[in-house]
PDB file of C-alpha atoms in Angstrom:
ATOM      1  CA  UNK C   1     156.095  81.640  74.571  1.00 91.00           C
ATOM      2  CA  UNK C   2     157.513  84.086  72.238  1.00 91.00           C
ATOM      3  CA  UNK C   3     156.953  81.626  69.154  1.00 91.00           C
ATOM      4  CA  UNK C   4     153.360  81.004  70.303  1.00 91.00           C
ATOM      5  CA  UNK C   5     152.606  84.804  70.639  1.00 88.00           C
ATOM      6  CA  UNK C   6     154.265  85.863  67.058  1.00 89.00           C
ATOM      7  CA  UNK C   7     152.938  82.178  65.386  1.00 88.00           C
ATOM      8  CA  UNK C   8     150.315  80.372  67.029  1.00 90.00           C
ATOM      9  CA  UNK C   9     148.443  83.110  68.522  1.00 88.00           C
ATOM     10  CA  UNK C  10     146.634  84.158  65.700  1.00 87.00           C
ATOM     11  CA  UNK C  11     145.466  81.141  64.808  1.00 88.00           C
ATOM     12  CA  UNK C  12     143.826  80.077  67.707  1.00 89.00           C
ATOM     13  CA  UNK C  13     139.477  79.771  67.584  1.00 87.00           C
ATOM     14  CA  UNK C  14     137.285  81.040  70.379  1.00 87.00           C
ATOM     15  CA  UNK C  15     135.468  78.339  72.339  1.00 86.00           C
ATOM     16  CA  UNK C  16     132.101  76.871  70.799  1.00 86.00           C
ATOM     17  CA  UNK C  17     128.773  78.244  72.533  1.00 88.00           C
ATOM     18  CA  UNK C  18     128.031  74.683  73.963  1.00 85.00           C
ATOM     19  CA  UNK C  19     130.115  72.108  75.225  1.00 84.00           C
ATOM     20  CA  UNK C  20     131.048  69.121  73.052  1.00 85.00           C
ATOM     21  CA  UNK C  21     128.936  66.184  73.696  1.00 86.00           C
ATOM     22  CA  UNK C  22     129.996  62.520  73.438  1.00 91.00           C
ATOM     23  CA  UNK C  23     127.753  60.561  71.229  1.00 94.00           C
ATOM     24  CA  UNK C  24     128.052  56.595  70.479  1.00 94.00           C
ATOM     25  CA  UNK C  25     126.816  55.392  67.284  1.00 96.00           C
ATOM     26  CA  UNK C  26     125.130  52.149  66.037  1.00 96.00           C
ATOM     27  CA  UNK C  27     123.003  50.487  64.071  1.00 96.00           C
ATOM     28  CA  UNK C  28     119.369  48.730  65.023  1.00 95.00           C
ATOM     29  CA  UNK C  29     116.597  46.789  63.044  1.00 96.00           C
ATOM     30  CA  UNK C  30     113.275  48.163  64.287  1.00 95.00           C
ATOM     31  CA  UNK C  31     111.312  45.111  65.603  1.00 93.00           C
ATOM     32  CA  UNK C  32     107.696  43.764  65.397  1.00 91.00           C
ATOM     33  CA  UNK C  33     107.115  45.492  68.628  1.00 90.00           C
ATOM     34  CA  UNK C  34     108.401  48.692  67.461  1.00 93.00           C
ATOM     35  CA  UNK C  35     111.143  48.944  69.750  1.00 95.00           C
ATOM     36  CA  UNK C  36     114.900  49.029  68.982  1.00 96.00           C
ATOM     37  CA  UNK C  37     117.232  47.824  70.984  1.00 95.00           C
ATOM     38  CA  UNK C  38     120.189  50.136  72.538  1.00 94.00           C
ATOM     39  CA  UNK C  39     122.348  48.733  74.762  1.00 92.00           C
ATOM     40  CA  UNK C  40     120.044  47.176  77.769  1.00 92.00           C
ATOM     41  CA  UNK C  41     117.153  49.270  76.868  1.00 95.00           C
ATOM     42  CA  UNK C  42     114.231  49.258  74.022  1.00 96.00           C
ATOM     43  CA  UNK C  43     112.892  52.373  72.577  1.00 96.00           C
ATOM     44  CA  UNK C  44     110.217  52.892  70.669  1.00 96.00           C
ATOM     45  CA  UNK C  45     110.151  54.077  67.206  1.00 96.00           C
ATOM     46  CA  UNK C  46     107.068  54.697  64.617  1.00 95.00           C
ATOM     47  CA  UNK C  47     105.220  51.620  63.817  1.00 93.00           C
ATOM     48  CA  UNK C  48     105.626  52.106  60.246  1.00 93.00           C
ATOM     49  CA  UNK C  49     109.053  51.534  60.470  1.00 95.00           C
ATOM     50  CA  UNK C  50     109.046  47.901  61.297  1.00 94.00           C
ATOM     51  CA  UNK C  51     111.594  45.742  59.865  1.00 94.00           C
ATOM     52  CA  UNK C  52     113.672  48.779  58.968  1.00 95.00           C
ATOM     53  CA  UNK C  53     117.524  49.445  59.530  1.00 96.00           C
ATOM     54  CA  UNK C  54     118.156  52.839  61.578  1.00 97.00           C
ATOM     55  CA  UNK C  55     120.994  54.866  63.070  1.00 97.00           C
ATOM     56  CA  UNK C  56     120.741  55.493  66.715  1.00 97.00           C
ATOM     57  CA  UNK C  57     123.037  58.136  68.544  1.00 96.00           C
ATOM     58  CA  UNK C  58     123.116  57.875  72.148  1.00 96.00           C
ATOM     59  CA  UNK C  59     124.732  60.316  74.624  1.00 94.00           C
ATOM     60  CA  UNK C  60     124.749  60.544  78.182  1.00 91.00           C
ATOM     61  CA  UNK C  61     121.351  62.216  78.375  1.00 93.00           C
ATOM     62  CA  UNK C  62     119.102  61.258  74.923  1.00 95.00           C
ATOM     63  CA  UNK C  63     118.794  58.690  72.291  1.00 96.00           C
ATOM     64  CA  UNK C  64     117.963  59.643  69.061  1.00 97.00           C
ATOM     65  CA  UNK C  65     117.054  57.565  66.219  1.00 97.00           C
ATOM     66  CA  UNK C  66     117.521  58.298  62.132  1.00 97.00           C
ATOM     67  CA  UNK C  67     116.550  56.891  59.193  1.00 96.00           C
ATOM     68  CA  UNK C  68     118.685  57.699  56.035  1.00 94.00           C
ATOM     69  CA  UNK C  69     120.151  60.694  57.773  1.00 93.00           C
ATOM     70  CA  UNK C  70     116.529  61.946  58.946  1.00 96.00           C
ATOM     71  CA  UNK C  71     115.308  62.326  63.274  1.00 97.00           C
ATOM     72  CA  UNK C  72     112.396  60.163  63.381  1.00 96.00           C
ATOM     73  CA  UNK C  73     112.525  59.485  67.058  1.00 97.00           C
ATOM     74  CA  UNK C  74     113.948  60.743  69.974  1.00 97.00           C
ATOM     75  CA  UNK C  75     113.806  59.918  73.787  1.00 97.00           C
ATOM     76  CA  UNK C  76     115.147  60.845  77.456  1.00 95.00           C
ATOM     77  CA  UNK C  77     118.277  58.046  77.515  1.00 94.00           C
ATOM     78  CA  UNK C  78     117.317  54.999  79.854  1.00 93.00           C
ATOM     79  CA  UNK C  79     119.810  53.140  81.622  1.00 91.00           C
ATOM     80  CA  UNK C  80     118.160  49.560  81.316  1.00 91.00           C
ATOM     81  CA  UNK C  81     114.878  48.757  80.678  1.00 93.00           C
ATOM     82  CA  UNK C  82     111.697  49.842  77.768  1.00 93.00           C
ATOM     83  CA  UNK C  83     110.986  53.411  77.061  1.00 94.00           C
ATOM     84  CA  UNK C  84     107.611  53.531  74.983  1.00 92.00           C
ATOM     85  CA  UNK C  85     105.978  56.246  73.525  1.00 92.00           C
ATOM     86  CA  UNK C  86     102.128  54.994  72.649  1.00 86.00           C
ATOM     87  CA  UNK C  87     101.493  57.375  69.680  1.00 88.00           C
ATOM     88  CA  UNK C  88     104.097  54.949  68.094  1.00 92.00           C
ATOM     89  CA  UNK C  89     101.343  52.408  67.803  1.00 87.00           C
ATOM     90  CA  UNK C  90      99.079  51.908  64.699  1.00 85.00           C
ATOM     91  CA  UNK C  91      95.582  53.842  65.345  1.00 76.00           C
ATOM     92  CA  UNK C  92      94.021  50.660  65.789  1.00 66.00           C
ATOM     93  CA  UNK C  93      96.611  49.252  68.768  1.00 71.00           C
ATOM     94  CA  UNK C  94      96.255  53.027  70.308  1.00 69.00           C
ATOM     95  CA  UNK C  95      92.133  51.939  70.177  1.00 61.00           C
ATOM     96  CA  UNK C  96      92.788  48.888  72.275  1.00 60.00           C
ATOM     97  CA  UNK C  97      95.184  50.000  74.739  1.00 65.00           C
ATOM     98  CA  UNK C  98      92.637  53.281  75.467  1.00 67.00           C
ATOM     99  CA  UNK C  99      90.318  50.545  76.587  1.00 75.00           C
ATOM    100  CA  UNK C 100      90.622  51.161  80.448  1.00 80.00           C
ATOM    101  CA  UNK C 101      88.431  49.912  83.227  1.00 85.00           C
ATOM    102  CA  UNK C 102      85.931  52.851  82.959  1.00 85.00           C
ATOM    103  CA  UNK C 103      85.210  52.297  79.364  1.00 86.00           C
ATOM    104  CA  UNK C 104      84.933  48.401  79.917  1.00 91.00           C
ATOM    105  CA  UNK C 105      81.982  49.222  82.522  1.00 91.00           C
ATOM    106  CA  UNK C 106      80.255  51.606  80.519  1.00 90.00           C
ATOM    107  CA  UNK C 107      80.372  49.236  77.317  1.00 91.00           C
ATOM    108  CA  UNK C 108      79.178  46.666  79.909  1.00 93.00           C
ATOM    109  CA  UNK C 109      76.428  48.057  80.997  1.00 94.00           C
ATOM    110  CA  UNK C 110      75.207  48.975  76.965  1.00 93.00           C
ATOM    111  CA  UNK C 111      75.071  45.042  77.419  1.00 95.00           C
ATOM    112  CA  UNK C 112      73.310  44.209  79.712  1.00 95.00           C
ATOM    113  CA  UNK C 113      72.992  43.673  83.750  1.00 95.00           C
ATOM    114  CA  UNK C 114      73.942  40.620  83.823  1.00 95.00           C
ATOM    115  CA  UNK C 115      77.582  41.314  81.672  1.00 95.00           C
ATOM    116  CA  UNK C 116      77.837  44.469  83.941  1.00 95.00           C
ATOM    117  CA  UNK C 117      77.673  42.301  86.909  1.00 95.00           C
ATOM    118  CA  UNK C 118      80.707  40.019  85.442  1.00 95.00           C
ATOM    119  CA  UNK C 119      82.699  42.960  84.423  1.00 94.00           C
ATOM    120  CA  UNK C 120      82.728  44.864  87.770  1.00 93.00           C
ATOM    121  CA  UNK C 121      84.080  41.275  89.449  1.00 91.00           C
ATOM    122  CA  UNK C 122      86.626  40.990  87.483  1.00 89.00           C
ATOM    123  CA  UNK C 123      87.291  44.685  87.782  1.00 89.00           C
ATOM    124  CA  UNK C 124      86.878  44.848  91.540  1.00 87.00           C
ATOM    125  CA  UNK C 125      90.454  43.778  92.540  1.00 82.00           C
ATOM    126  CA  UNK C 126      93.724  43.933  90.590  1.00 77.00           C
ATOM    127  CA  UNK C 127      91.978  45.938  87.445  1.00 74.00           C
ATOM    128  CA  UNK C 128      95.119  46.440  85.827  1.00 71.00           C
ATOM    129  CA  UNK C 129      96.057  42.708  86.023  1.00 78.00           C
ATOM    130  CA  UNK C 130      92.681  41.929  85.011  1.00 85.00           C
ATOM    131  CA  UNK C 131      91.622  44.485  82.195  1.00 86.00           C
ATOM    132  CA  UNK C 132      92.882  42.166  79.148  1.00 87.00           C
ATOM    133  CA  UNK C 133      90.047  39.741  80.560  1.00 90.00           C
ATOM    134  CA  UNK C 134      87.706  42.504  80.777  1.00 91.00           C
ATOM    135  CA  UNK C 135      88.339  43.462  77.369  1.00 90.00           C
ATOM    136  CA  UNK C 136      88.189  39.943  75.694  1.00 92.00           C
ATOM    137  CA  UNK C 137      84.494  39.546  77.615  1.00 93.00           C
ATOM    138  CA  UNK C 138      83.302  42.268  75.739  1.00 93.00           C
ATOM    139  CA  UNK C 139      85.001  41.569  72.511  1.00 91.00           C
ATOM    140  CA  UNK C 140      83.414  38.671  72.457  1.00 94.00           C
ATOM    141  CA  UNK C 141      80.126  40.577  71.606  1.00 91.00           C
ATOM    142  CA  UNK C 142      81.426  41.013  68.201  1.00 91.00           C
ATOM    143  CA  UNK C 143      80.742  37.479  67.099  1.00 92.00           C
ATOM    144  CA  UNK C 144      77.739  36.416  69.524  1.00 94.00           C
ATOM    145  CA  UNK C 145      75.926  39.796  69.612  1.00 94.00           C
ATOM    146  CA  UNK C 146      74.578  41.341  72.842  1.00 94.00           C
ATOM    147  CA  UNK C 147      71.893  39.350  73.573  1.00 94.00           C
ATOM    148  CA  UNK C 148      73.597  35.677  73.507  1.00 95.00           C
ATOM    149  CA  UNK C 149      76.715  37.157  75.371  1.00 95.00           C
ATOM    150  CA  UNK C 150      74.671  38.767  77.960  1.00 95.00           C
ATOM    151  CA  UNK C 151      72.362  34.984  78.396  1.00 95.00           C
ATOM    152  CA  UNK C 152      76.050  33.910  78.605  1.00 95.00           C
ATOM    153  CA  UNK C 153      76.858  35.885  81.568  1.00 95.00           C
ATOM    154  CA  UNK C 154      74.157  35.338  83.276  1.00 94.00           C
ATOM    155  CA  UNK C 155      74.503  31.767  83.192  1.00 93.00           C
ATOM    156  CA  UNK C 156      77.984  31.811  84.351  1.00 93.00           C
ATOM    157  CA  UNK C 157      77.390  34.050  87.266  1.00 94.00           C
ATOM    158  CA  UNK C 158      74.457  30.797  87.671  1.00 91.00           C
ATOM    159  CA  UNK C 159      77.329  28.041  88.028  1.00 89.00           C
ATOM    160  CA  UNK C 160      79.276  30.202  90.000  1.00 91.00           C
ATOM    161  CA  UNK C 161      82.395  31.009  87.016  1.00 91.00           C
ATOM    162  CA  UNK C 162      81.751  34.565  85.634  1.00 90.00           C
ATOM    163  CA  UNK C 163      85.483  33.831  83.837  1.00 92.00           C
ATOM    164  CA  UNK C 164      85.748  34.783  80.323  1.00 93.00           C
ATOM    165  CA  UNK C 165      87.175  31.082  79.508  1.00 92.00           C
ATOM    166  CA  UNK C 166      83.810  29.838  80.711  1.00 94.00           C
ATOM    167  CA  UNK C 167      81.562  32.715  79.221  1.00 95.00           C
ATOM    168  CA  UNK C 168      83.020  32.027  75.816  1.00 94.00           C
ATOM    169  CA  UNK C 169      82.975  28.247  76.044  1.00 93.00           C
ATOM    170  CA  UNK C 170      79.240  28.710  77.227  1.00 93.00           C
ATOM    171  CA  UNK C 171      78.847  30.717  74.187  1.00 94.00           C
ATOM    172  CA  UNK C 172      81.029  28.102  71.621  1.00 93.00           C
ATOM    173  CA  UNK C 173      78.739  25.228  73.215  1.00 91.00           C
ATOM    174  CA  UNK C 174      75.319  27.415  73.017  1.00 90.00           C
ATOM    175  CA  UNK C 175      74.050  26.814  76.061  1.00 88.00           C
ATOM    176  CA  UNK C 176      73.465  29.935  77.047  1.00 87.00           C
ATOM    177  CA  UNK C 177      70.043  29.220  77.317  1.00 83.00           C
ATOM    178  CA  UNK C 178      69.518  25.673  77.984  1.00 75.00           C
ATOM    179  CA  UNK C 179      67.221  25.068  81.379  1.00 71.00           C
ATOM    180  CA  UNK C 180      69.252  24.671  84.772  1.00 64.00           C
ATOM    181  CA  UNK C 181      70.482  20.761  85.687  1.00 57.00           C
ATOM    182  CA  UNK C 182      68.206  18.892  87.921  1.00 57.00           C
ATOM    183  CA  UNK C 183      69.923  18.811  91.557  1.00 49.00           C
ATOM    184  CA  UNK C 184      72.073  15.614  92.037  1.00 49.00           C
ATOM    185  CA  UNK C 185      71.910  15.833  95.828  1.00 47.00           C
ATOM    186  CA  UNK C 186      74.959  17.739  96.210  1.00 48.00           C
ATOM    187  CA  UNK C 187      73.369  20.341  98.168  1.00 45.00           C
ATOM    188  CA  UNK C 188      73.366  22.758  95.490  1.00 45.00           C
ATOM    189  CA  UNK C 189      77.101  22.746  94.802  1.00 46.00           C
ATOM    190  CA  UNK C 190      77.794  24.884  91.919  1.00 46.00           C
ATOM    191  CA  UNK C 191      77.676  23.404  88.259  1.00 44.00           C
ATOM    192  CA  UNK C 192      81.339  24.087  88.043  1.00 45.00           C
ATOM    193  CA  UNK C 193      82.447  22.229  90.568  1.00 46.00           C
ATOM    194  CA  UNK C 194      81.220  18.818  88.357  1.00 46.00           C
ATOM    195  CA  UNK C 195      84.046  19.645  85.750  1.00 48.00           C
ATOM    196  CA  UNK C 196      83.684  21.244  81.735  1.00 49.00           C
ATOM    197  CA  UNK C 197      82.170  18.231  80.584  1.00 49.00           C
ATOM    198  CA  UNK C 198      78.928  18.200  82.322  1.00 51.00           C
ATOM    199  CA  UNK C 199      79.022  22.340  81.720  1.00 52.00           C
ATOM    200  CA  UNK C 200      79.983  21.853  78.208  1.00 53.00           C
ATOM    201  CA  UNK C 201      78.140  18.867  77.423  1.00 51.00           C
ATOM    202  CA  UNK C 202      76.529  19.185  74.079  1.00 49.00           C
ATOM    203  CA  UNK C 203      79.746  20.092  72.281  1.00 49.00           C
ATOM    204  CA  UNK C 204      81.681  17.973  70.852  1.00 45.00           C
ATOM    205  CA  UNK C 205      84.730  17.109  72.003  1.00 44.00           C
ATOM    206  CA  UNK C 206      87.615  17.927  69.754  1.00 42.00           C
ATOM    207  CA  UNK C 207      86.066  21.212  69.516  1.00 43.00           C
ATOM    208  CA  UNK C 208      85.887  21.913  72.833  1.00 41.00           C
ATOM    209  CA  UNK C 209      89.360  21.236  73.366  1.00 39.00           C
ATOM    210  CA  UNK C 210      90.406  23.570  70.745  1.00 44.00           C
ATOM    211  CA  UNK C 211      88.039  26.356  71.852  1.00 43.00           C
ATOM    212  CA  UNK C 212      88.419  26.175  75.427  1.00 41.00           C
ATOM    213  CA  UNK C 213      92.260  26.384  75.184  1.00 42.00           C
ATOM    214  CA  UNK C 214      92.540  30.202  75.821  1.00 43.00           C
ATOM    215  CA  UNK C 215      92.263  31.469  79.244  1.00 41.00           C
ATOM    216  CA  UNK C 216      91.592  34.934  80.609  1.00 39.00           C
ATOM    217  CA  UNK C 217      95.661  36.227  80.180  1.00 37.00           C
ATOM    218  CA  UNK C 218      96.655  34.774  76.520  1.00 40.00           C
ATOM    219  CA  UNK C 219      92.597  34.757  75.240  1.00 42.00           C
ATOM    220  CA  UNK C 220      92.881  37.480  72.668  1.00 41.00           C
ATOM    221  CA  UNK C 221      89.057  38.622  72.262  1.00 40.00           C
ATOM    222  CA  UNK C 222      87.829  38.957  68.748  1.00 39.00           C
ATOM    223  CA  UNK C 223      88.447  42.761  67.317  1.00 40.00           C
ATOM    224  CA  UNK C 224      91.491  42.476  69.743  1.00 40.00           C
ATOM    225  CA  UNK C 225      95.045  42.676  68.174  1.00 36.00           C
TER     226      UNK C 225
END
């Protein structure tokens, strides 16, 4: 005691403000879906950073991300799992996921009736699950225009499929507005029911099969990213 009072004493430092806070390092390449990986959970980072090397320090409560020594991100630490900011998204990706059920009907509706009609099935149950369809419906108004895509509707609601696989293959086939088959004496059992290739009978076949192969969860709409 009496060499720590007449040496050591002097010496000593007062206590820091704040605590000292553990932080882990490491490294990260910032992937094509703008997330980095850090530990069992993906953060998000700017989307202009893309293929980039960054540091990430992690402590018990954030995750913060650098690039050559400068904060470009920084989130509430996850324990496992996807933390996404959306303003990390290009503008146009930010467009697409603002696309929500509401907007769907009104855009609908600019349509026509009978693509209002379609849109508010799909919508009526499960809209989350369902939206992407939604979306590729409409986007499909890009290429067709209004009027064919709205004859297209209509004529699916007709055979009883208001899908978007069978609105666009209506539309890739043109049919839209060919007449209504002649009854078969099936008592009126939807046109659907007889298979694509009475629906889809004027196209031809290899590009049918190459048209028709996207379905309401992987179809990505035209104008969709």
């Amino acid at each position: 005691m009496a060499v720590f009072e007449a040496i050591e004493a002097e010496t000593l430092l007062p206590l820091p403000p704040t605590a000292f806070v553990l932080a882990r390092w490491s490294t990260a390449v910032v992937g094509p879906d703008i997330h980095v990986k850090v530990g069992r959970t993906l953060y998000s980072v700017p989307w202009k950073l893309i293929g980039r090397r960054v540091d990430v320090r992690s402590t018990a409560t954030m995750v913060q991300v650098f690039l050559d020594g400068d904060l470009v991100k920084t989130h509430v630490a996850l324990e496992q799992g996807k933390r996404t900011d959306r303003s990390d998204y290009p503008p146009e990706k930010i467009a697409f996921q603002m696309r929500t059920p509401v907007w769907c009907r009104t855009q609908a509706s600019e349509v026509g009736d009978a693509c209002r009609t379609v849109v508010d099935q799909l919508l009526e149950v499960n809209a989350l699950y369902r939206l992407r369809a939604a979306q590729g419906i409409l986007g499909l108004k890009k290429k067709y225009g209004d009027a064919r895509l709205e004859a297209a509707c209509a004529r699916a609601i007709t055979v009883g499929d208001p899908s978007y696989r069978t609105i666009k293959g209506i539309l890739i086939a043109g049919t839209e507005t060919d007449p209504e088959p002649e009854s078969s004496g099936d008592a009126g059992a939807a046109a659907f029911l007889h298979g694509p290739k009475r629906l889809f009978a004027s196209v031809a076949p290899s590009e049918t099969a190459d048209e028709l192969h996207d379905d309401q969860v992987h179809g990505e709409a035209e104008g969709s990213i």
